[in-house]
Amino acid sequence: MSYIGVNPTSGQYSILDDIASSFNGSTTTFNLSSGGVAVVPQSDANALISISGVVQYTSAYSISGSQITFSSAPLSTDTFSGRVLGNSKDLGVPTDGTVSSSSLSSTFFMTNGQTFNNVSIASGKNAMAVGTITISGTLTVASGSSFVII
């Protein structure tokens, strides 16, 4: 199978062998292979299955190992085509586990004496800021709130 751009690096990306010759209206389970070699898709969703030109929802079949089981038996007059797609991967969280100025789209902190207005350090019950905080100007605490320096 040819691709435009870089070839996929994970998964089988294969065309399944035709199993329609085994359809008889009563059998529901069939072996999946490509080029005569057993194929094991990662999940039901990693296969595109078509019966008589109609792509099937994953509720119409289940795949276990290299076998597909249809919820209703295909008729002997039905045709089959199938493709196994690439495997899905858990890429994890795209972060280094910190929140820094390089992680944000705008600067909100104080650097080299430059101040930025409307900064919220923390909020909520028992919220706190750790480190040295320098305030020049007026510190306003909302009515009904408390401000404690430890």
Coordinates of N, CA and C in Angstrom, one line a residue:
M1 N 0.9 -1.2 0.0 CA 0.0 0.0 0.0 C 0.9 1.2 0.0
S2 N 0.6 2.2 -0.9 CA 1.5 3.4 -0.9 C 0.8 4.5 -0.2
Y3 N 1.7 5.5 0.3 CA 1.2 6.6 1.1 C 1.8 7.9 0.5
I4 N 1.1 9.0 0.7 CA 1.6 10.3 0.4 C 2.3 10.8 1.7
G5 N 3.5 11.2 1.6 CA 4.2 11.6 2.8 C 4.9 10.5 3.5
V6 N 5.1 10.6 4.7 CA 5.9 9.6 5.5 C 5.0 8.4 5.7
N7 N 5.6 7.2 5.6 CA 4.8 6.0 5.8 C 4.5 5.8 7.3
P8 N 3.3 5.2 7.6 CA 3.0 5.0 9.0 C 4.0 4.1 9.7
T9 N 4.3 4.4 11.0 CA 5.3 3.6 11.7 C 4.7 2.6 12.7
S10 N 3.5 2.7 12.9 CA 2.9 1.8 14.0 C 1.6 1.2 13.4
G11 N 1.5 -0.1 13.6 CA 0.2 -0.8 13.1 C 0.4 -1.5 11.8
Q12 N -0.6 -2.2 11.4 CA -0.4 -3.1 10.3 C -0.8 -2.4 8.9
Y13 N -1.8 -1.5 9.0 CA -2.2 -0.9 7.7 C -2.3 -1.9 6.6
S14 N -3.1 -2.9 6.8 CA -3.2 -4.0 5.7 C -4.6 -4.2 5.2
I15 N -4.7 -4.7 4.0 CA -5.9 -5.1 3.4 C -6.2 -6.5 3.8
L16 N -7.4 -6.7 4.3 CA -7.7 -8.1 4.8 C -8.1 -9.0 3.6
D17 N -7.8 -10.3 3.7 CA -8.2 -11.2 2.7 C -9.7 -11.3 2.7
D18 N -10.2 -11.6 1.5 CA -11.7 -11.8 1.3 C -12.2 -13.0 2.0
I19 N -13.2 -12.9 2.9 CA -13.7 -14.0 3.6 C -15.2 -14.3 3.1
A20 N -15.6 -13.6 2.1 CA -17.0 -13.8 1.6 C -17.3 -15.2 1.1
S21 N -16.3 -16.0 0.7 CA -16.5 -17.3 0.2 C -17.0 -18.2 1.4
S22 N -16.8 -17.8 2.6 CA -17.2 -18.6 3.8 C -18.6 -18.1 4.3
F23 N -19.1 -17.1 3.7 CA -20.4 -16.6 4.2 C -21.5 -17.6 3.7
N24 N -22.4 -18.0 4.7 CA -23.4 -18.9 4.4 C -24.8 -18.6 5.0
G25 N -24.9 -17.5 5.7 CA -26.2 -17.1 6.3 C -26.3 -17.6 7.7
S26 N -25.4 -18.5 8.2 CA -25.5 -19.0 9.5 C -24.2 -18.9 10.4
T27 N -23.1 -18.9 9.7 CA -21.8 -18.7 10.4 C -21.6 -17.2 10.7
T28 N -21.1 -17.0 12.0 CA -20.9 -15.6 12.4 C -19.4 -15.3 12.7
T29 N -18.6 -16.3 12.9 CA -17.2 -16.1 13.2 C -16.3 -16.5 12.1
F30 N -15.3 -15.6 11.8 CA -14.4 -15.9 10.7 C -13.0 -15.5 11.1
N31 N -12.0 -16.1 10.5 CA -10.6 -15.8 10.7 C -10.2 -14.6 9.9
L32 N -9.4 -13.7 10.4 CA -8.9 -12.5 9.7 C -7.4 -12.8 9.3
S33 N -7.1 -12.5 8.0 CA -5.8 -12.6 7.6 C -5.5 -11.6 6.5
S34 N -4.2 -11.4 6.2 CA -3.8 -10.6 5.1 C -2.6 -11.3 4.4
G35 N -2.8 -11.6 3.2 CA -1.8 -12.4 2.5 C -1.6 -13.8 3.1
G36 N -2.7 -14.3 3.7 CA -2.6 -15.6 4.3 C -2.1 -15.7 5.7
V37 N -1.6 -14.5 6.2 CA -1.0 -14.4 7.5 C -2.1 -13.8 8.5
A38 N -2.3 -14.5 9.6 CA -3.2 -14.0 10.6 C -3.0 -12.6 11.0
V39 N -4.0 -11.8 11.1 CA -4.0 -10.4 11.5 C -4.7 -10.2 12.8
V40 N -4.1 -9.4 13.7 CA -4.7 -9.1 15.0 C -4.8 -7.6 15.1
P41 N -6.0 -7.0 14.8 CA -6.1 -5.5 15.0 C -6.1 -5.2 16.5
Q42 N -5.6 -4.0 16.8 CA -5.5 -3.5 18.2 C -6.9 -3.5 18.9
S43 N -7.9 -3.2 18.2 CA -9.3 -3.1 18.7 C -10.3 -3.2 17.6
D44 N -11.6 -3.3 17.9 CA -12.6 -3.3 16.9 C -12.5 -2.0 16.1
A45 N -12.2 -0.9 16.7 CA -12.2 0.4 16.1 C -11.0 0.6 15.1
N46 N -10.0 -0.4 15.2 CA -8.8 -0.3 14.3 C -9.1 -1.1 13.0
A47 N -10.3 -1.4 12.7 CA -10.6 -2.1 11.5 C -11.8 -1.4 10.8
L48 N -11.7 -1.3 9.5 CA -12.8 -0.8 8.7 C -13.4 -2.1 8.0
I49 N -14.6 -2.4 8.3 CA -15.2 -3.6 7.7 C -16.4 -3.2 6.9
S50 N -16.5 -3.8 5.7 CA -17.6 -3.5 4.8 C -18.2 -4.8 4.3
I51 N -19.5 -4.9 4.4 CA -20.3 -6.0 4.0 C -21.2 -5.5 2.8
S52 N -21.0 -6.1 1.7 CA -21.8 -5.7 0.5 C -21.7 -4.2 0.2
G53 N -20.6 -3.6 0.4 CA -20.3 -2.2 0.1 C -20.8 -1.2 1.2
V54 N -21.3 -1.8 2.4 CA -21.7 -0.9 3.5 C -20.7 -1.0 4.6
V55 N -20.1 0.1 5.0 CA -19.2 0.1 6.1 C -20.0 -0.2 7.4
Q56 N -19.5 -1.1 8.2 CA -20.2 -1.6 9.4 C -19.8 -0.8 10.6
Y57 N -20.8 -0.5 11.4 CA -20.5 0.1 12.7 C -19.8 -1.0 13.6
T58 N -19.0 -0.5 14.6 CA -18.4 -1.5 15.4 C -19.4 -2.3 16.3
S59 N -20.6 -1.8 16.4 CA -21.6 -2.6 17.1 C -22.1 -3.8 16.2
A60 N -21.8 -3.9 14.9 CA -22.2 -5.0 14.1 C -21.2 -6.1 14.1
Y61 N -20.1 -5.9 14.7 CA -19.0 -7.0 14.8 C -18.2 -6.8 16.0
S62 N -17.4 -7.8 16.4 CA -16.4 -7.7 17.4 C -15.2 -8.5 17.0
I63 N -14.0 -8.0 17.4 CA -12.8 -8.7 17.0 C -12.1 -9.1 18.3
S64 N -11.7 -10.4 18.3 CA -10.9 -11.0 19.4 C -9.8 -11.7 18.7
G65 N -8.6 -11.3 19.0 CA -7.4 -11.9 18.4 C -7.5 -11.7 16.9
S66 N -7.4 -12.8 16.2 CA -7.5 -12.7 14.7 C -8.8 -13.2 14.2
Q67 N -9.9 -13.1 15.0 CA -11.2 -13.6 14.6 C -12.2 -12.4 14.7
I68 N -13.1 -12.4 13.7 CA -14.1 -11.4 13.7 C -15.4 -12.1 13.9
T69 N -16.3 -11.6 14.7 CA -17.6 -12.2 15.0 C -18.7 -11.2 14.7
F70 N -19.5 -11.5 13.7 CA -20.6 -10.5 13.3 C -21.8 -10.8 14.2
S71 N -22.6 -9.7 14.5 CA -23.8 -9.8 15.3 C -24.9 -10.6 14.6
S72 N -24.9 -10.6 13.3 CA -25.8 -11.4 12.5 C -25.0 -12.0 11.3
A73 N -25.3 -13.2 11.0 CA -24.5 -13.9 10.0 C -24.7 -13.3 8.6
P74 N -23.5 -13.0 7.9 CA -23.6 -12.5 6.5 C -24.2 -13.6 5.6
L75 N -25.0 -13.1 4.6 CA -25.6 -14.0 3.6 C -24.6 -14.5 2.6
S76 N -24.9 -15.6 2.0 CA -23.9 -16.2 1.0 C -23.8 -15.3 -0.2
T77 N -24.7 -14.4 -0.4 CA -24.6 -13.4 -1.5 C -23.9 -12.1 -1.1
D78 N -23.5 -12.0 0.1 CA -22.8 -10.8 0.6 C -21.4 -10.8 0.1
T79 N -20.8 -9.6 0.0 CA -19.4 -9.4 -0.3 C -18.7 -8.9 0.9
F80 N -17.4 -8.9 0.9 CA -16.6 -8.5 2.1 C -15.4 -7.7 1.6
S81 N -15.1 -6.7 2.4 CA -13.8 -6.0 2.2 C -13.4 -5.4 3.6
G82 N -12.2 -5.4 3.9 CA -11.7 -4.9 5.2 C -10.3 -4.4 5.2
R83 N -10.1 -3.5 6.1 CA -8.8 -2.9 6.2 C -8.4 -2.8 7.7
V84 N -7.2 -3.1 8.1 CA -6.7 -2.9 9.4 C -5.9 -1.6 9.5
L85 N -6.3 -0.7 10.4 CA -5.7 0.6 10.5 C -4.5 0.5 11.4
G86 N -3.8 1.6 11.6 CA -2.7 1.7 12.5 C -3.1 1.7 13.9
N87 N -2.2 1.4 14.8 CA -2.5 1.3 16.2 C -2.5 2.7 16.8
S88 N -3.4 2.9 17.8 CA -3.4 4.2 18.5 C -2.4 4.2 19.6
K89 N -1.9 5.3 20.0 CA -0.8 5.4 21.0 C -1.2 6.4 22.0
D90 N -0.8 6.2 23.2 CA -1.0 7.2 24.3 C 0.2 8.1 24.3
L91 N 0.0 9.3 23.9 CA 1.1 10.2 23.8 C 1.4 10.9 25.1
G92 N 0.6 10.7 26.1 CA 0.8 11.3 27.4 C 0.4 12.8 27.4
V93 N 0.8 13.5 28.4 CA 0.5 14.9 28.6 C 1.6 15.7 27.9
P94 N 1.3 16.6 27.0 CA 2.3 17.4 26.4 C 2.8 18.6 27.2
T95 N 3.5 18.2 28.3 CA 4.0 19.3 29.2 C 5.2 18.7 30.0
D96 N 5.9 19.6 30.6 CA 7.1 19.2 31.4 C 6.7 19.1 32.8
G97 N 5.4 19.2 33.2 CA 4.9 19.2 34.5 C 5.1 20.5 35.3
T98 N 5.4 21.6 34.6 CA 5.5 22.9 35.3 C 4.7 23.9 34.5
V99 N 4.5 25.0 35.2 CA 3.9 26.1 34.5 C 4.9 27.3 34.6
S100 N 5.4 27.6 33.5 CA 6.4 28.7 33.4 C 6.0 29.7 32.4
S101 N 6.8 30.8 32.3 CA 6.4 31.8 31.3 C 6.5 31.3 29.9
S102 N 7.4 30.3 29.6 CA 7.5 29.8 28.3 C 6.3 28.9 28.0
S103 N 5.5 28.4 29.0 CA 4.4 27.6 28.8 C 3.1 28.4 28.5
L104 N 3.2 29.7 28.8 CA 2.0 30.5 28.7 C 2.0 31.4 27.5
S105 N 0.8 31.8 27.0 CA 0.8 32.7 25.8 C 1.1 34.2 26.2
S106 N 0.9 34.5 27.4 CA 1.2 35.9 27.8 C 1.9 35.9 29.2
T107 N 2.6 37.0 29.4 CA 3.4 37.1 30.7 C 2.5 37.7 31.7
F108 N 2.5 37.2 32.9 CA 1.7 37.7 34.0 C 2.5 38.0 35.3
F109 N 3.7 37.8 35.2 CA 4.5 37.9 36.4 C 5.4 39.2 36.4
M110 N 6.1 39.4 37.5 CA 7.0 40.6 37.6 C 8.4 40.2 37.2
T111 N 9.0 40.9 36.3 CA 10.4 40.7 35.9 C 11.1 42.0 35.8
N112 N 12.3 42.0 36.4 CA 13.1 43.2 36.3 C 12.4 44.5 36.6
G113 N 11.6 44.5 37.6 CA 10.9 45.7 38.0 C 9.7 46.1 37.2
Q114 N 9.3 45.3 36.2 CA 8.1 45.6 35.4 C 7.0 44.9 36.2
T115 N 5.9 45.7 36.4 CA 4.7 45.1 37.0 C 3.6 45.0 36.0
F116 N 2.7 44.0 36.3 CA 1.5 43.8 35.5 C 0.3 43.8 36.4
N117 N -0.7 44.4 36.0 CA -1.9 44.6 36.9 C -2.8 43.4 36.8
N118 N -3.7 43.3 37.8 CA -4.7 42.3 37.9 C -4.2 40.9 37.9
V119 N -3.2 40.7 38.8 CA -2.6 39.3 39.0 C -3.3 38.6 40.2
S120 N -3.8 37.4 39.9 CA -4.3 36.6 41.0 C -3.3 35.6 41.4
I121 N -2.8 35.6 42.6 CA -1.8 34.7 43.1 C -2.4 33.3 43.4
A122 N -3.5 33.4 44.2 CA -4.2 32.2 44.5 C -5.6 32.5 45.1
S123 N -6.5 31.6 45.1 CA -7.8 31.9 45.6 C -8.3 30.6 46.2
G124 N -9.3 30.7 47.0 CA -9.9 29.5 47.6 C -9.5 29.4 49.1
K125 N -10.1 28.4 49.8 CA -9.8 28.2 51.2 C -8.4 27.7 51.3
N126 N -7.7 28.3 52.2 CA -6.3 27.9 52.5 C -5.3 28.1 51.3
A127 N -5.7 28.9 50.4 CA -4.8 29.2 49.3 C -3.6 30.0 49.8
M128 N -2.4 29.7 49.2 CA -1.2 30.4 49.6 C -0.2 30.6 48.5
A129 N 0.6 31.6 48.6 CA 1.7 31.8 47.7 C 3.0 31.6 48.5
V130 N 3.9 30.9 47.9 CA 5.2 30.6 48.6 C 6.3 31.3 48.0
G131 N 7.2 31.9 48.7 CA 8.3 32.7 48.2 C 8.3 34.1 48.6
T132 N 9.1 34.9 48.0 CA 9.1 36.3 48.3 C 8.2 37.1 47.4
I133 N 7.3 37.9 48.1 CA 6.4 38.7 47.3 C 6.6 40.2 47.7
T134 N 6.9 41.0 46.7 CA 7.2 42.4 47.0 C 6.0 43.2 46.4
I135 N 5.5 44.0 47.2 CA 4.3 44.8 46.8 C 4.7 46.3 46.9
S136 N 4.7 47.0 45.9 CA 4.9 48.5 46.0 C 3.6 49.1 45.5
G137 N 3.0 50.0 46.3 CA 1.7 50.6 46.0 C 0.7 50.1 47.0
T138 N -0.5 49.9 46.6 CA -1.6 49.6 47.5 C -2.0 48.2 47.3
L139 N -2.2 47.5 48.5 CA -2.7 46.1 48.5 C -4.1 46.2 49.0
T140 N -5.1 45.8 48.1 CA -6.5 45.9 48.5 C -7.0 44.5 48.8
V141 N -7.6 44.3 49.9 CA -8.2 43.0 50.2 C -9.8 43.2 50.1
A142 N -10.4 42.3 49.4 CA -11.9 42.5 49.2 C -12.6 42.4 50.5
S143 N -13.7 43.1 50.6 CA -14.6 43.1 51.7 C -15.0 41.7 52.1
G144 N -14.9 41.3 53.3 CA -15.3 40.0 53.8 C -14.2 39.0 53.6
S145 N -13.0 39.4 53.1 CA -11.9 38.5 52.9 C -10.9 38.8 54.0
S146 N -9.9 37.9 54.2 CA -8.9 38.1 55.1 C -7.5 37.9 54.4
F147 N -6.5 38.5 55.0 CA -5.2 38.5 54.4 C -4.2 38.2 55.5
V148 N -3.5 37.1 55.5 CA -2.7 36.7 56.6 C -1.3 36.5 56.1
I149 N -0.3 37.1 56.8 CA 1.1 36.9 56.5 C 1.7 36.1 57.6
I150 N 2.3 35.0 57.2 CA 2.9 34.0 58.2 C 4.4 34.2 58.2

